[in-house]
CSV table of C-alpha atoms in Angstrom, one decimal:
chain,number,residue,atom,x,y,z
A,1,MET,CA,16.4,3.4,178.1
A,2,ALA,CA,13.4,5.3,176.6
A,3,SER,CA,12.4,8.3,178.6
A,4,LYS,CA,9.0,8.0,180.3
A,5,LYS,CA,6.7,11.0,180.2
A,6,VAL,CA,7.0,13.5,183.0
A,7,SER,CA,3.8,13.9,184.9
A,8,THR,CA,2.8,17.5,185.6
A,9,PRO,CA,2.5,19.1,188.1
A,10,LEU,CA,5.7,17.7,189.5
A,11,THR,CA,5.5,16.0,192.9
A,12,PRO,CA,6.9,18.0,195.8
A,13,ALA,CA,9.9,15.6,196.1
A,14,VAL,CA,10.8,15.9,192.4
A,15,LEU,CA,10.5,19.7,192.5
A,16,HIS,CA,12.7,20.0,195.5
A,17,ILE,CA,15.3,17.6,194.0
A,18,LEU,CA,15.3,19.6,190.8
A,19,ILE,CA,15.8,22.8,192.6
A,20,ALA,CA,18.6,21.3,194.7
A,21,LEU,CA,20.4,20.1,191.5
A,22,SER,CA,19.8,23.3,189.6
A,23,THR,CA,22.9,25.0,191.1
A,24,LYS,CA,25.3,22.1,191.0
A,25,GLU,CA,25.6,18.3,190.9
A,26,ARG,CA,25.2,16.6,194.3
A,27,HIS,CA,25.2,13.1,195.8
A,28,GLY,CA,22.2,11.7,197.7
A,29,TYR,CA,23.1,13.1,201.1
A,30,GLY,CA,24.0,16.4,199.5
A,31,ILE,CA,20.6,16.6,197.9
A,32,MET,CA,18.9,15.8,201.2
A,33,LYS,CA,20.8,18.6,203.0
A,34,GLN,CA,20.1,21.1,200.2
A,35,VAL,CA,16.4,20.3,200.2
A,36,GLU,CA,16.3,20.7,204.0
A,37,THR,CA,18.1,24.1,203.7
A,38,ASP,CA,16.0,25.3,200.8
A,39,SER,CA,12.8,24.4,202.7
A,40,ARG,CA,14.1,25.8,206.0
A,41,GLY,CA,13.8,22.4,207.5
A,42,LYS,CA,10.2,21.9,206.5
A,43,VAL,CA,10.9,19.1,204.0
A,44,LYS,CA,12.8,16.2,205.4
A,45,MET,CA,13.3,13.4,202.9
A,46,GLY,CA,14.4,9.9,203.8
A,47,PRO,CA,16.5,7.6,201.6
A,48,GLY,CA,13.4,5.7,200.5
A,49,THR,CA,11.7,8.8,199.1
A,50,LEU,CA,14.9,10.3,197.8
A,51,TYR,CA,16.1,7.3,195.8
A,52,GLY,CA,12.6,6.3,194.7
A,53,SER,CA,12.2,9.8,193.2
A,54,VAL,CA,15.8,9.8,191.8
A,55,GLY,CA,15.1,6.5,190.0
A,56,ARG,CA,11.9,7.9,188.4
A,57,MET,CA,13.6,11.2,187.5
A,58,ILE,CA,16.5,9.3,185.8
A,59,ASP,CA,14.0,7.2,183.8
A,60,ALA,CA,12.1,10.4,182.8
A,61,GLY,CA,15.3,12.0,181.7
A,62,LEU,CA,15.1,14.9,184.2
A,63,ILE,CA,18.4,14.1,185.9
A,64,ARG,CA,21.3,11.7,185.2
A,65,GLU,CA,24.1,10.0,187.1
A,66,SER,CA,27.3,12.0,186.9
A,67,ASP,CA,30.7,10.6,188.0
A,68,LYS,CA,31.4,8.6,191.1
A,69,LYS,CA,33.8,10.6,193.2
A,70,ILE,CA,35.0,11.4,196.6
A,71,ASP,CA,33.4,14.4,198.4
A,72,PRO,CA,36.3,16.3,200.0
A,73,GLU,CA,34.1,17.6,202.8
A,74,MET,CA,33.1,14.0,203.8
A,75,ASP,CA,34.9,10.7,204.2
A,76,ASP,CA,36.9,8.9,201.5
A,77,GLU,CA,34.1,6.8,200.1
A,78,ARG,CA,33.3,7.4,196.5
A,79,ARG,CA,29.7,8.7,195.9
A,80,VAL,CA,27.4,8.7,192.9
A,81,TYR,CA,26.6,12.3,191.9
A,82,TYR,CA,23.4,13.4,190.2
A,83,LYS,CA,23.2,16.2,187.6
A,84,ILE,CA,20.1,18.0,186.2
A,85,THR,CA,19.6,17.5,182.4
A,86,ALA,CA,18.3,20.0,179.8
A,87,ALA,CA,14.9,18.3,180.1
A,88,GLY,CA,15.1,18.7,183.8
A,89,GLU,CA,15.9,22.4,183.6
A,90,LYS,CA,13.0,22.8,181.2
A,91,ALA,CA,10.6,21.0,183.5
A,92,LEU,CA,11.7,23.0,186.5
A,93,ALA,CA,11.3,26.3,184.6
A,94,ALA,CA,7.8,25.3,183.5
A,95,GLU,CA,6.9,24.3,187.0
A,96,LEU,CA,8.2,27.5,188.5
A,97,GLU,CA,6.3,29.5,185.9
A,98,ARG,CA,3.1,27.6,186.9
A,99,TYR,CA,3.7,28.5,190.5
A,100,ARG,CA,4.2,32.1,189.6
A,101,ASP,CA,0.8,32.1,187.7
A,102,VAL,CA,-0.9,30.5,190.7
A,103,VAL,CA,0.6,33.1,193.1
A,104,ALA,CA,-0.4,35.9,190.7
A,105,LEU,CA,-3.9,34.5,190.6
A,106,ALA,CA,-4.0,34.2,194.4
A,107,GLY,CA,-2.9,37.9,194.5
A,108,HIS,CA,-6.0,38.8,192.4
A,109,TYR,CA,-8.3,37.3,195.0
A,110,GLY,CA,-6.3,38.1,198.1
B,1,MET,CA,40.4,3.4,216.6
B,2,ALA,CA,36.7,3.4,215.8
B,3,SER,CA,34.5,5.3,218.2
B,4,PRO,CA,31.4,3.8,219.9
B,5,ASP,CA,29.3,5.8,217.4
B,6,ASP,CA,31.2,4.4,214.4
B,7,ASN,CA,30.6,0.9,215.7
B,8,SER,CA,26.9,1.6,216.2
B,9,ILE,CA,26.6,3.2,212.7
B,10,ALA,CA,28.4,0.2,211.1
B,11,ARG,CA,26.0,-2.2,212.9
B,12,TYR,CA,22.9,-0.1,211.9
B,13,ARG,CA,24.2,0.1,208.3
B,14,HIS,CA,24.5,-3.7,208.2
B,15,TRP,CA,20.9,-4.1,209.3
B,16,TYR,CA,19.8,-1.4,206.9
B,17,SER,CA,21.6,-3.3,204.0
B,18,ARG,CA,19.5,-6.3,205.0
B,19,LEU,CA,16.3,-4.3,204.8
B,20,LEU,CA,17.4,-3.0,201.3
B,21,ARG,CA,17.4,-6.6,200.1
B,22,LEU,CA,13.6,-6.4,200.1
B,23,TYR,CA,13.6,-3.9,197.2
B,24,PRO,CA,12.9,-5.3,193.7
B,25,HIS,CA,16.1,-6.5,192.2
B,26,HIS,CA,16.5,-3.8,189.5
B,27,PHE,CA,16.0,-1.0,192.1
B,28,ARG,CA,18.4,-2.7,194.6
B,29,ALA,CA,21.1,-3.1,191.9
B,30,ARG,CA,20.9,0.7,191.1
B,31,PHE,CA,20.6,2.3,194.5
B,32,ALA,CA,21.2,-0.1,197.4
B,33,PHE,CA,24.9,0.9,197.8
B,34,ALA,CA,24.2,4.7,197.6
B,35,MET,CA,21.3,4.3,200.0
B,36,GLY,CA,23.5,2.6,202.5
B,37,GLN,CA,26.0,5.4,202.2
B,38,THR,CA,23.3,8.1,202.6
B,39,PHE,CA,22.0,6.2,205.7
B,40,ALA,CA,25.4,6.2,207.2
B,41,ASP,CA,25.9,9.9,206.3
B,42,LEU,CA,22.7,10.8,208.1
B,43,CYS,CA,23.7,8.7,211.1
B,44,ARG,CA,27.1,10.4,211.3
B,45,GLU,CA,25.5,13.8,211.1
B,46,ARG,CA,23.1,12.9,214.0
B,47,ALA,CA,26.0,11.5,216.0
B,48,GLY,CA,27.9,14.7,215.5
B,49,THR,CA,25.1,16.7,217.2
B,50,GLY,CA,25.4,14.5,220.3
B,51,ARG,CA,21.8,13.3,220.0
B,52,GLY,CA,20.9,9.6,220.1
B,53,LEU,CA,20.8,7.6,216.9
B,54,ILE,CA,17.9,5.2,217.6
B,55,GLY,CA,15.1,7.6,216.8
B,56,LEU,CA,16.6,8.6,213.4
B,57,VAL,CA,17.4,4.9,212.6
B,58,MET,CA,13.8,3.9,213.4
B,59,TRP,CA,12.4,6.7,211.3
B,60,MET,CA,14.7,5.7,208.3
B,61,PHE,CA,13.7,2.0,208.6
B,62,VAL,CA,10.0,2.9,208.6
B,63,GLU,CA,10.5,5.4,205.7
B,64,THR,CA,12.5,3.0,203.7
B,65,SER,CA,9.9,0.2,204.4
B,66,ALA,CA,7.3,2.5,202.9
B,67,GLY,CA,9.6,3.0,199.9
B,68,ILE,CA,10.0,-0.8,199.5
B,69,LEU,CA,6.2,-1.2,199.5
B,70,LYS,CA,5.8,1.5,196.9
B,71,GLU,CA,8.6,0.3,194.6
B,72,THR,CA,7.4,-3.4,194.9
B,73,THR,CA,3.8,-2.4,194.1
B,74,MET,CA,5.0,-0.3,191.1
B,75,SER,CA,7.2,-3.2,189.9
B,76,ILE,CA,4.4,-5.7,190.1
B,77,VAL,CA,2.0,-3.3,188.2
B,78,THR,CA,4.6,-2.5,185.6
B,79,HIS,CA,5.6,-6.1,184.9
B,80,ASN,CA,2.1,-7.5,185.1
B,81,LYS,CA,0.0,-4.9,183.3
B,82,ARG,CA,-1.6,-7.4,181.0
B,83,LEU,CA,-2.4,-9.8,183.8
B,84,ILE,CA,-4.0,-7.0,185.9
B,85,VAL,CA,-6.1,-6.1,182.8
B,86,ILE,CA,-7.2,-9.8,182.5
B,87,LEU,CA,-8.1,-10.0,186.2
B,88,LEU,CA,-10.1,-6.7,186.1
B,89,GLY,CA,-11.8,-7.9,182.9
B,90,ILE,CA,-12.8,-11.2,184.6
B,91,ALA,CA,-14.2,-9.2,187.6
B,92,PHE,CA,-16.1,-7.0,185.2
B,93,VAL,CA,-17.6,-10.0,183.3
B,94,LEU,CA,-18.7,-11.6,186.6
B,95,LEU,CA,-20.2,-8.3,187.8
B,96,LEU,CA,-22.6,-8.2,184.8
B,97,PRO,CA,-24.8,-11.1,185.9
B,98,ALA,CA,-24.5,-10.0,189.6
B,99,VAL,CA,-25.9,-6.6,188.7
B,100,ALA,CA,-28.5,-8.0,186.2
B,101,MET,CA,-29.9,-10.3,189.0
B,102,ARG,CA,-30.8,-7.2,190.9
B,103,PHE,CA,-33.1,-5.9,188.1
B,104,THR,CA,-34.5,-9.0,186.4
B,105,ASP,CA,-35.6,-12.6,187.3
B,106,ALA,CA,-34.4,-13.8,183.9
B,107,VAL,CA,-30.9,-14.0,185.2
B,108,THR,CA,-30.5,-16.5,188.1
B,109,TRP,CA,-26.9,-17.4,188.9
B,110,THR,CA,-26.1,-19.4,192.0
B,111,PRO,CA,-22.8,-19.0,193.9
B,112,PHE,CA,-21.7,-22.2,192.1
B,113,ASP,CA,-22.4,-20.6,188.7
B,114,PHE,CA,-20.2,-17.7,189.6
B,115,LEU,CA,-17.5,-20.1,190.8
B,116,VAL,CA,-17.5,-22.1,187.6
B,117,ALA,CA,-17.7,-19.0,185.4
B,118,GLY,CA,-14.9,-17.4,187.4
B,119,GLY,CA,-12.8,-20.6,187.2
B,120,LEU,CA,-13.3,-20.8,183.4
B,121,LEU,CA,-12.5,-17.2,182.7
B,122,LEU,CA,-9.4,-17.3,185.0
B,123,THR,CA,-8.2,-20.5,183.3
B,124,ALA,CA,-8.6,-18.9,179.9
B,125,GLY,CA,-7.0,-15.7,181.0
B,126,LEU,CA,-4.0,-17.3,182.6
B,127,THR,CA,-3.6,-19.6,179.5
B,128,PHE,CA,-3.5,-16.6,177.3
B,129,GLU,CA,-1.0,-14.9,179.6
B,130,PHE,CA,1.2,-18.0,179.6
B,131,PHE,CA,1.4,-18.0,175.8
B,132,ALA,CA,1.7,-14.3,175.5
B,133,ARG,CA,4.7,-14.2,177.9
B,134,ARG,CA,6.5,-16.7,175.7
B,135,GLY,CA,6.8,-13.8,173.2
B,136,GLY,CA,5.9,-14.0,169.5
B,137,SER,CA,4.4,-11.6,167.1
B,138,THR,CA,1.1,-9.7,167.5
B,139,ALA,CA,-0.5,-12.1,164.9
B,140,TYR,CA,0.6,-15.1,167.1
B,141,ARG,CA,-1.0,-13.5,170.2
B,142,VAL,CA,-4.2,-12.7,168.3
B,143,PHE,CA,-4.3,-16.3,167.0
B,144,VAL,CA,-3.8,-17.7,170.6
B,145,GLY,CA,-6.4,-15.2,171.9
B,146,VAL,CA,-9.0,-16.2,169.3
B,147,ALA,CA,-8.4,-19.9,169.8
B,148,ILE,CA,-8.8,-19.6,173.6
B,149,ALA,CA,-11.9,-17.4,173.3
B,150,THR,CA,-13.4,-19.9,170.9
B,151,LEU,CA,-12.7,-22.8,173.2
B,152,LEU,CA,-14.0,-20.9,176.2
B,153,PHE,CA,-17.2,-20.0,174.2
B,154,VAL,CA,-17.8,-23.7,173.3
B,155,VAL,CA,-17.3,-24.9,176.9
B,156,TRP,CA,-19.5,-22.1,178.2
B,157,LEU,CA,-22.3,-23.0,175.8
B,158,GLU,CA,-22.0,-26.7,176.7
B,159,LEU,CA,-22.3,-25.9,180.4
B,160,ALA,CA,-25.1,-23.4,179.8
B,161,VAL,CA,-27.3,-25.2,177.3
B,162,GLY,CA,-25.7,-28.5,176.4
B,163,ILE,CA,-24.7,-28.7,172.8
B,164,PHE,CA,-22.8,-32.0,173.0
B,165,GLY,CA,-24.9,-33.8,175.6
B,166,SER,CA,-21.9,-34.4,177.9
B,167,PRO,CA,-22.5,-35.3,181.6
B,168,TRP,CA,-21.8,-31.6,182.4
B,169,ALA,CA,-24.2,-30.2,179.9
B,170,GLY,CA,-26.6,-27.6,181.2
B,171,THR,CA,-30.2,-27.1,180.2
């Protein structure tokens, strides 16, 4: 499938998912838990938001489906894992750089 | 043996799977199973804390319903871009005389005129969409578009000023 253009700035959901996947591949529930931890419980994503964003991110080439495998910390159901791509890492780096610029600018006025 | 919580989760997951059927087909085929798993994972986590499931389940049903609405709207827009452009174009064309009537007496359209014009434009637009959806080259679509536009122009002229003297001819 042809990659769709990534709209910038990234939506909060997309940014949080990219951050969650930047350290290791995760399944849907794992992404949700990591986002909750990263945001100290402030961002709580439901399945509708998560998989809607995941679908768009796969289409945009930011992440891809990895293997389907069993999570040893959970039950014996096989789960689809998602992995960040090089384009995803690039988009995340660019977004974090943008945030740094905004914070620096805010520091000027603060 | 399954615990009461496991039975509840299985029942809620079954209902949730039914809700997921409302997603557009392509989305459902990609994510419905994983969404069902995640739903069950979240329920098990909640059950493990000893808190009731119903609040979480209700929240996920509402949240997923919003997702269904969003994905369905996006699917309609993505797969019917040309049709939406046609409908917006028709609305724009009909807006021109409506606006003109506010500034000049030279344009006097009755509600019936708007109805007829809207019907004509819609018929022409949908006919073009019908042929365009059948595929074919760009040249074929241009040919169909020009043919329909010409026919529309002739019918419009006949209704407006009467070039053939038919019973529907205008003056």
